[in-house]
PDB file of C-alpha atoms in Angstrom:
ATOM      1  CA  MET A   1      -0.197  -0.355   0.511  1.00  0.00           C
ATOM      2  CA  SER A   2       1.092   3.307  -0.581  1.00  0.00           C
ATOM      3  CA  ASP A   3       1.857   5.831   1.918  1.00  0.00           C
ATOM      4  CA  ALA A   4      -0.424   8.195   0.646  1.00  0.00           C
ATOM      5  CA  ALA A   5      -3.429   5.712   0.341  1.00  0.00           C
ATOM      6  CA  ARG A   6      -2.749   4.279   3.896  1.00  0.00           C
ATOM      7  CA  ASP A   7      -2.900   7.994   4.981  1.00  0.00           C
ATOM      8  CA  HIS A   8      -5.742   8.432   3.397  1.00  0.00           C
ATOM      9  CA  ARG A   9      -7.122   5.188   5.052  1.00  0.00           C
ATOM     10  CA  GLN A  10      -5.784   6.364   8.909  1.00  0.00           C
ATOM     11  CA  HIS A  11      -7.281  10.041   8.780  1.00  0.00           C
ATOM     12  CA  GLU A  12      -9.970   9.897   6.667  1.00  0.00           C
ATOM     13  CA  SER A  13     -13.048   9.366   7.203  1.00  0.00           C
ATOM     14  CA  PRO A  14     -16.547   9.679   5.400  1.00  0.00           C
ATOM     15  CA  PRO A  15     -18.388  13.023   5.838  1.00  0.00           C
ATOM     16  CA  GLN A  16     -21.392  12.253   8.695  1.00  0.00           C
ATOM     17  CA  HIS A  17     -23.893  14.918   6.456  1.00  0.00           C
ATOM     18  CA  GLU A  18     -26.326  15.169   3.628  1.00  0.00           C
ATOM     19  CA  SER A  19     -24.558  14.464  -0.222  1.00  0.00           C
ATOM     20  CA  PRO A  20     -24.377  17.941  -1.503  1.00  0.00           C
ATOM     21  CA  ALA A  21     -26.429  16.296  -3.723  1.00  0.00           C
ATOM     22  CA  GLN A  22     -29.308  16.532  -2.165  1.00  0.00           C
ATOM     23  CA  GLN A  23     -29.010  20.301  -0.814  1.00  0.00           C
ATOM     24  CA  VAL A  24     -30.198  21.590  -4.263  1.00  0.00           C
ATOM     25  CA  PRO A  25     -30.575  25.214  -3.607  1.00  0.00           C
ATOM     26  CA  PRO A  26     -34.097  26.896  -3.399  1.00  0.00           C
ATOM     27  CA  GLY A  27     -34.696  27.890  -7.243  1.00  0.00           C
ATOM     28  CA  LEU A  28     -32.375  25.118  -8.775  1.00  0.00           C
ATOM     29  CA  PRO A  29     -34.071  21.742 -10.699  1.00  0.00           C
ATOM     30  CA  ALA A  30     -34.168  18.895  -8.811  1.00  0.00           C
ATOM     31  CA  GLU A  31     -32.624  17.471 -11.387  1.00  0.00           C
ATOM     32  CA  PHE A  32     -29.161  18.946 -10.057  1.00  0.00           C
ATOM     33  CA  GLY A  33     -28.976  16.895  -7.541  1.00  0.00           C
ATOM     34  CA  VAL A  34     -27.074  14.863  -9.812  1.00  0.00           C
ATOM     35  CA  TYR A  35     -24.305  17.842 -11.148  1.00  0.00           C
ATOM     36  CA  PHE A  36     -23.893  17.877  -7.368  1.00  0.00           C
ATOM     37  CA  ALA A  37     -23.754  14.339  -6.978  1.00  0.00           C
ATOM     38  CA  LEU A  38     -21.034  14.611  -9.673  1.00  0.00           C
ATOM     39  CA  LEU A  39     -18.796  17.549  -8.704  1.00  0.00           C
ATOM     40  CA  GLU A  40     -18.547  16.130  -5.041  1.00  0.00           C
ATOM     41  CA  VAL A  41     -17.540  12.692  -6.532  1.00  0.00           C
ATOM     42  CA  SER A  42     -15.184  14.076  -8.871  1.00  0.00           C
ATOM     43  CA  ALA A  43     -13.717  16.568  -6.082  1.00  0.00           C
ATOM     44  CA  LEU A  44     -13.295  13.668  -3.193  1.00  0.00           C
ATOM     45  CA  LEU A  45     -11.764  11.464  -5.635  1.00  0.00           C
ATOM     46  CA  GLN A  46      -9.256  14.004  -6.881  1.00  0.00           C
ATOM     47  CA  TYR A  47      -8.266  15.316  -3.450  1.00  0.00           C
ATOM     48  CA  GLY A  48      -7.334  11.538  -2.384  1.00  0.00           C
ATOM     49  CA  VAL A  49      -5.607  11.153  -5.798  1.00  0.00           C
ATOM     50  CA  GLU A  50      -3.575  14.531  -5.738  1.00  0.00           C
ATOM     51  CA  ARG A  51      -2.391  13.259  -1.703  1.00  0.00           C
ATOM     52  CA  GLN A  52      -1.046  10.035  -3.969  1.00  0.00           C
ATOM     53  CA  LEU A  53       0.726  11.561  -6.435  1.00  0.00           C
ATOM     54  CA  LYS A  54       1.567  14.899  -4.176  1.00  0.00           C
ATOM     55  CA  VAL A  55       3.795  11.801  -1.772  1.00  0.00           C
ATOM     56  CA  ASP A  56       4.707   9.574  -3.227  1.00  0.00           C
ATOM     57  CA  GLY A  57       6.380  11.200  -6.626  1.00  0.00           C
ATOM     58  CA  GLY A  58       5.589  15.179  -5.904  1.00  0.00           C
ATOM     59  CA  LEU A  59       3.250  15.749  -8.902  1.00  0.00           C
ATOM     60  CA  SER A  60       0.077  17.539  -9.036  1.00  0.00           C
ATOM     61  CA  PHE A  61      -3.287  15.584 -10.388  1.00  0.00           C
ATOM     62  CA  THR A  62      -1.985  18.025 -13.775  1.00  0.00           C
ATOM     63  CA  GLN A  63       1.350  17.429 -14.066  1.00  0.00           C
ATOM     64  CA  PHE A  64       0.467  13.006 -13.874  1.00  0.00           C
ATOM     65  CA  GLN A  65      -2.796  13.878 -16.724  1.00  0.00           C
ATOM     66  CA  ILE A  66       0.245  14.726 -19.061  1.00  0.00           C
ATOM     67  CA  LEU A  67       3.249  12.614 -18.178  1.00  0.00           C
ATOM     68  CA  ALA A  68       0.387   9.702 -18.594  1.00  0.00           C
ATOM     69  CA  THR A  69      -0.999  10.884 -21.498  1.00  0.00           C
ATOM     70  CA  LEU A  70       2.315  11.166 -22.966  1.00  0.00           C
ATOM     71  CA  GLY A  71       3.331   7.799 -21.608  1.00  0.00           C
ATOM     72  CA  GLU A  72       0.330   5.939 -23.925  1.00  0.00           C
ATOM     73  CA  PRO A  73       1.407   4.311 -27.118  1.00  0.00           C
ATOM     74  CA  ALA A  74       0.869   6.625 -30.244  1.00  0.00           C
ATOM     75  CA  GLU A  75       1.098   7.034 -34.441  1.00  0.00           C
ATOM     76  CA  THR A  76       2.193  10.268 -33.998  1.00  0.00           C
ATOM     77  CA  PRO A  77       4.412  12.965 -31.720  1.00  0.00           C
ATOM     78  CA  ARG A  78       1.594  14.923 -29.051  1.00  0.00           C
ATOM     79  CA  THR A  79       1.479  17.948 -29.620  1.00  0.00           C
ATOM     80  CA  MET A  80       1.262  20.859 -27.046  1.00  0.00           C
ATOM     81  CA  THR A  81      -2.319  21.469 -28.898  1.00  0.00           C
ATOM     82  CA  ASP A  82      -3.258  17.524 -28.655  1.00  0.00           C
ATOM     83  CA  LEU A  83      -2.421  17.870 -25.246  1.00  0.00           C
ATOM     84  CA  ALA A  84      -4.349  20.738 -24.038  1.00  0.00           C
ATOM     85  CA  ASP A  85      -7.669  19.309 -25.784  1.00  0.00           C
ATOM     86  CA  ARG A  86      -6.530  15.792 -25.012  1.00  0.00           C
ATOM     87  CA  LEU A  87      -6.557  16.445 -20.710  1.00  0.00           C
ATOM     88  CA  VAL A  88      -9.441  19.547 -21.375  1.00  0.00           C
ATOM     89  CA  HIS A  89      -6.969  22.861 -20.309  1.00  0.00           C
ATOM     90  CA  SER A  90      -6.352  26.241 -21.819  1.00  0.00           C
ATOM     91  CA  ARG A  91      -3.730  26.279 -23.614  1.00  0.00           C
ATOM     92  CA  SER A  92      -1.705  28.841 -21.090  1.00  0.00           C
ATOM     93  CA  GLY A  93      -1.998  26.891 -18.428  1.00  0.00           C
ATOM     94  CA  LEU A  94      -0.654  23.370 -20.001  1.00  0.00           C
ATOM     95  CA  THR A  95       2.191  25.345 -21.241  1.00  0.00           C
ATOM     96  CA  TYR A  96       2.696  26.638 -17.888  1.00  0.00           C
ATOM     97  CA  GLN A  97       2.774  23.002 -16.264  1.00  0.00           C
ATOM     98  CA  VAL A  98       4.776  21.680 -18.874  1.00  0.00           C
ATOM     99  CA  GLY A  99       7.155  23.985 -18.599  1.00  0.00           C
ATOM    100  CA  ARG A 100       7.752  22.899 -15.109  1.00  0.00           C
ATOM    101  CA  LEU A 101       8.177  19.015 -15.603  1.00  0.00           C
ATOM    102  CA  GLU A 102      10.618  20.055 -18.457  1.00  0.00           C
ATOM    103  CA  HIS A 103      12.579  22.356 -16.019  1.00  0.00           C
ATOM    104  CA  ALA A 104      12.309  18.943 -13.811  1.00  0.00           C
ATOM    105  CA  GLY A 105      13.661  17.409 -16.750  1.00  0.00           C
ATOM    106  CA  LEU A 106      10.187  14.603 -17.028  1.00  0.00           C
ATOM    107  CA  LEU A 107      10.272  15.728 -21.008  1.00  0.00           C
ATOM    108  CA  ALA A 108      11.311  17.714 -23.649  1.00  0.00           C
ATOM    109  CA  ARG A 109       9.979  20.303 -25.742  1.00  0.00           C
ATOM    110  CA  GLU A 110      11.172  20.148 -29.653  1.00  0.00           C
ATOM    111  CA  PRO A 111       9.806  22.101 -32.431  1.00  0.00           C
ATOM    112  CA  SER A 112       7.588  19.657 -35.475  1.00  0.00           C
ATOM    113  CA  VAL A 113       9.243  18.208 -37.797  1.00  0.00           C
ATOM    114  CA  ASP A 114       6.168  18.307 -40.112  1.00  0.00           C
ATOM    115  CA  ASP A 115       4.462  22.117 -38.818  1.00  0.00           C
ATOM    116  CA  GLU A 116       7.023  24.472 -38.023  1.00  0.00           C
ATOM    117  CA  ARG A 117       3.846  26.331 -35.530  1.00  0.00           C
ATOM    118  CA  SER A 118       3.475  22.939 -33.642  1.00  0.00           C
ATOM    119  CA  VAL A 119       5.793  22.216 -30.513  1.00  0.00           C
ATOM    120  CA  GLU A 120       6.414  18.474 -30.051  1.00  0.00           C
ATOM    121  CA  VAL A 121       6.542  17.255 -26.519  1.00  0.00           C
ATOM    122  CA  SER A 122       7.793  14.143 -24.888  1.00  0.00           C
ATOM    123  CA  LEU A 123       8.694  11.692 -21.894  1.00  0.00           C
ATOM    124  CA  THR A 124      12.424  11.844 -20.916  1.00  0.00           C
ATOM    125  CA  ARG A 125      13.886   9.112 -19.064  1.00  0.00           C
ATOM    126  CA  ALA A 126      13.082  10.311 -15.581  1.00  0.00           C
ATOM    127  CA  GLY A 127       9.814  10.977 -16.728  1.00  0.00           C
ATOM    128  CA  THR A 128       9.172   7.433 -17.631  1.00  0.00           C
ATOM    129  CA  GLU A 129      11.098   6.041 -14.545  1.00  0.00           C
ATOM    130  CA  LEU A 130       8.491   8.710 -11.743  1.00  0.00           C
ATOM    131  CA  LEU A 131       5.491   7.926 -13.347  1.00  0.00           C
ATOM    132  CA  SER A 132       6.409   4.126 -13.418  1.00  0.00           C
ATOM    133  CA  ARG A 133       6.647   5.264  -9.142  1.00  0.00           C
ATOM    134  CA  VAL A 134       3.553   6.963  -9.429  1.00  0.00           C
ATOM    135  CA  ILE A 135       1.175   4.397 -11.332  1.00  0.00           C
ATOM    136  CA  PRO A 136       1.106   1.399  -8.504  1.00  0.00           C
ATOM    137  CA  GLY A 137       0.109   4.049  -5.770  1.00  0.00           C
ATOM    138  CA  HIS A 138      -2.456   5.735  -7.883  1.00  0.00           C
ATOM    139  CA  VAL A 139      -4.217   2.510  -9.317  1.00  0.00           C
ATOM    140  CA  GLU A 140      -3.913   1.464  -5.600  1.00  0.00           C
ATOM    141  CA  ILE A 141      -5.922   5.008  -4.809  1.00  0.00           C
ATOM    142  CA  VAL A 142      -8.192   4.884  -7.293  1.00  0.00           C
ATOM    143  CA  ARG A 143      -9.462   1.144  -6.840  1.00  0.00           C
ATOM    144  CA  GLU A 144      -9.828   2.259  -3.090  1.00  0.00           C
ATOM    145  CA  LEU A 145     -11.912   5.014  -3.688  1.00  0.00           C
ATOM    146  CA  LEU A 146     -14.153   4.837  -6.389  1.00  0.00           C
ATOM    147  CA  VAL A 147     -13.744   0.894  -8.357  1.00  0.00           C
ATOM    148  CA  ASP A 148     -13.735  -1.047  -5.111  1.00  0.00           C
ATOM    149  CA  SER A 149     -17.584   0.747  -4.195  1.00  0.00           C
ATOM    150  CA  LEU A 150     -19.035  -0.549  -7.524  1.00  0.00           C
ATOM    151  CA  ASP A 151     -19.865  -4.047  -8.499  1.00  0.00           C
ATOM    152  CA  ALA A 152     -18.870  -4.971 -12.495  1.00  0.00           C
ATOM    153  CA  HIS A 153     -23.190  -3.655 -13.614  1.00  0.00           C
ATOM    154  CA  ASP A 154     -22.102  -0.341 -12.561  1.00  0.00           C
ATOM    155  CA  ARG A 155     -19.381  -0.235 -13.445  1.00  0.00           C
ATOM    156  CA  ASP A 156     -20.106  -0.450 -16.988  1.00  0.00           C
ATOM    157  CA  GLU A 157     -23.502   1.170 -16.059  1.00  0.00           C
ATOM    158  CA  LEU A 158     -21.509   4.170 -15.169  1.00  0.00           C
ATOM    159  CA  MET A 159     -19.384   4.115 -18.226  1.00  0.00           C
ATOM    160  CA  ARG A 160     -21.389   4.267 -20.464  1.00  0.00           C
ATOM    161  CA  ILE A 161     -23.660   7.113 -18.632  1.00  0.00           C
ATOM    162  CA  LEU A 162     -20.256   8.992 -18.457  1.00  0.00           C
ATOM    163  CA  GLY A 163     -19.419   8.048 -21.690  1.00  0.00           C
ATOM    164  CA  ARG A 164     -22.436   9.388 -23.226  1.00  0.00           C
ATOM    165  CA  VAL A 165     -22.231  12.539 -21.258  1.00  0.00           C
ATOM    166  CA  GLY A 166     -18.232  13.249 -22.357  1.00  0.00           C
ATOM    167  CA  ARG A 167     -19.228  12.592 -25.760  1.00  0.00           C
ATOM    168  CA  HIS A 168     -21.990  15.401 -25.614  1.00  0.00           C
ATOM    169  CA  MET A 169     -19.013  17.661 -23.339  1.00  0.00           C
ATOM    170  CA  ARG A 170     -16.899  16.945 -26.432  1.00  0.00           C
ATOM    171  CA  SER A 171     -19.027  17.603 -29.518  1.00  0.00           C
ATOM    172  CA  ARG A 172     -18.305  21.626 -29.007  1.00  0.00           C
ATOM    173  CA  PRO A 173     -15.110  23.447 -29.584  1.00  0.00           C
ATOM    174  CA  PRO A 174     -12.018  22.102 -28.168  1.00  0.00           C
ATOM    175  CA  ARG A 175     -10.383  23.499 -25.217  1.00  0.00           C
ATOM    176  CA  SER A 176      -7.523  25.056 -26.919  1.00  0.00           C
ATOM    177  CA  ALA A 177      -9.693  26.600 -29.077  1.00  0.00           C
ATOM    178  CA  ALA A 178      -9.907  28.784 -26.297  1.00  0.00           C
ATOM    179  CA  ARG A 179      -7.348  31.956 -25.819  1.00  0.00           C
TER     180      ARG A 179
END
């Protein structure tokens, strides 16, 4: 068990109050309960994951997302625009985080050979090694906080629903188009 997962298990207890999903403010439609429930679950999951990533690798969640995306097999080199669209980040926010990771020696940026306006991003050996160190604890905390609370049917159903919602949201212009 990673230090972050062990620390989370020892020091965190579930809130003993109503879920925000049960507290839809007056004036909002009752179906907004799903919105508040999603926000609550997302915040709790991100909090646990952030703690694990910080303890095990000194990374923020966004930095982990960048490294993990670059660690996935790809047919073509990843560009900054690809990362911004994939990770749903603004170009400026992504540029800042990539700069920090590059300064730490975890990734490298180079001008694209195919498009002089594009910048390609890749993991360094140190980035690959750090990713390998934090992945086991990451898997453990995600299982503990999310996956283990669902049976196979619930996981499939949640994936189906979230997939549909994600496709709907991604049908809008990409965030990288926003300056």
